[in-house]
XYZ file of C-alpha atoms in Angstrom:
90
model
C -206.827 -31.556 -178.514
C -203.898 -33.475 -179.901
C -201.859 -35.364 -177.315
C -199.258 -37.273 -179.318
C -196.158 -35.724 -180.696
C -197.144 -36.637 -184.242
C -200.674 -35.234 -183.875
C -199.307 -31.945 -182.491
C -196.969 -31.688 -185.498
C -199.889 -32.408 -187.855
C -201.884 -29.574 -186.220
C -198.958 -27.167 -186.839
C -198.571 -28.313 -190.480
C -202.286 -27.953 -191.111
C -202.292 -24.423 -189.603
C -199.394 -23.445 -191.806
C -200.895 -24.967 -194.962
C -204.293 -23.300 -194.258
C -202.622 -19.899 -193.987
C -200.811 -20.384 -197.250
C -203.983 -21.668 -199.059
C -205.996 -18.713 -197.699
C -203.483 -16.242 -199.181
C -203.466 -18.085 -202.547
C -207.277 -18.169 -202.665
C -207.565 -14.493 -201.799
C -205.014 -13.537 -204.477
C -206.877 -15.637 -207.083
C -210.180 -14.044 -206.210
C -208.700 -10.572 -206.329
C -207.361 -11.015 -209.830
C -210.573 -12.666 -211.071
C -212.494 -9.673 -209.667
C -210.165 -7.190 -211.495
C -210.985 -8.908 -214.795
C -214.738 -8.915 -214.057
C -214.643 -5.199 -213.122
C -212.837 -4.324 -216.349
C -215.403 -6.314 -218.310
C -218.288 -4.506 -216.622
C -216.642 -1.060 -217.190
C -216.343 -1.953 -220.903
C -212.520 -1.309 -221.014
C -211.319 -4.021 -223.374
C -207.584 -3.109 -223.061
C -207.732 -3.246 -219.306
C -209.746 -6.478 -219.376
C -207.183 -8.141 -221.642
C -204.342 -7.013 -219.438
C -206.123 -8.226 -216.319
C -206.943 -11.610 -217.964
C -203.317 -12.065 -218.965
C -202.365 -11.715 -215.253
C -205.276 -13.666 -213.815
C -205.077 -16.766 -216.064
C -201.718 -18.092 -214.802
C -202.768 -17.361 -211.198
C -205.953 -19.308 -211.690
C -204.110 -22.254 -213.273
C -201.482 -22.204 -210.537
C -204.268 -22.318 -207.935
C -205.622 -25.402 -209.603
C -202.188 -26.939 -209.668
C -201.734 -26.272 -205.967
C -205.113 -27.777 -205.169
C -206.794 -24.478 -204.120
C -209.534 -25.046 -206.686
C -210.341 -28.037 -208.951
C -208.689 -27.895 -212.326
C -212.054 -27.940 -214.085
C -213.247 -24.985 -211.945
C -210.102 -23.004 -212.944
C -210.574 -23.845 -216.565
C -214.229 -22.862 -216.442
C -213.400 -19.533 -214.852
C -210.688 -18.747 -217.429
C -213.091 -19.797 -220.247
C -215.868 -17.500 -219.045
C -213.559 -14.596 -218.411
C -212.060 -15.010 -221.869
C -215.525 -15.127 -223.379
C -216.422 -11.929 -221.523
C -213.325 -10.132 -222.825
C -214.004 -11.383 -226.376
C -217.573 -10.106 -226.128
C -216.163 -6.612 -225.432
C -214.309 -6.821 -228.758
C -217.426 -7.864 -230.619
C -219.413 -4.934 -229.066
C -217.063 -2.112 -229.739
């Protein structure tokens, strides 16, 4: 356990930052899942709308250090390709 004043403060800061990061990661995953569910259901309009909401959330998560920027870009790219494939099908 931390015994110096600065170490105790660091523990408090880490706990606060962890809580914030957990919320951001959960929000990101929720919106990614909404896009994926819309793609699976075959509803292109809902998938496009969900992607329009999810993309800035993903990029913001990358900016905040929740995920690596390449990971966020890859997820956006794959989701976009999935939505585009719906347009090619129907």
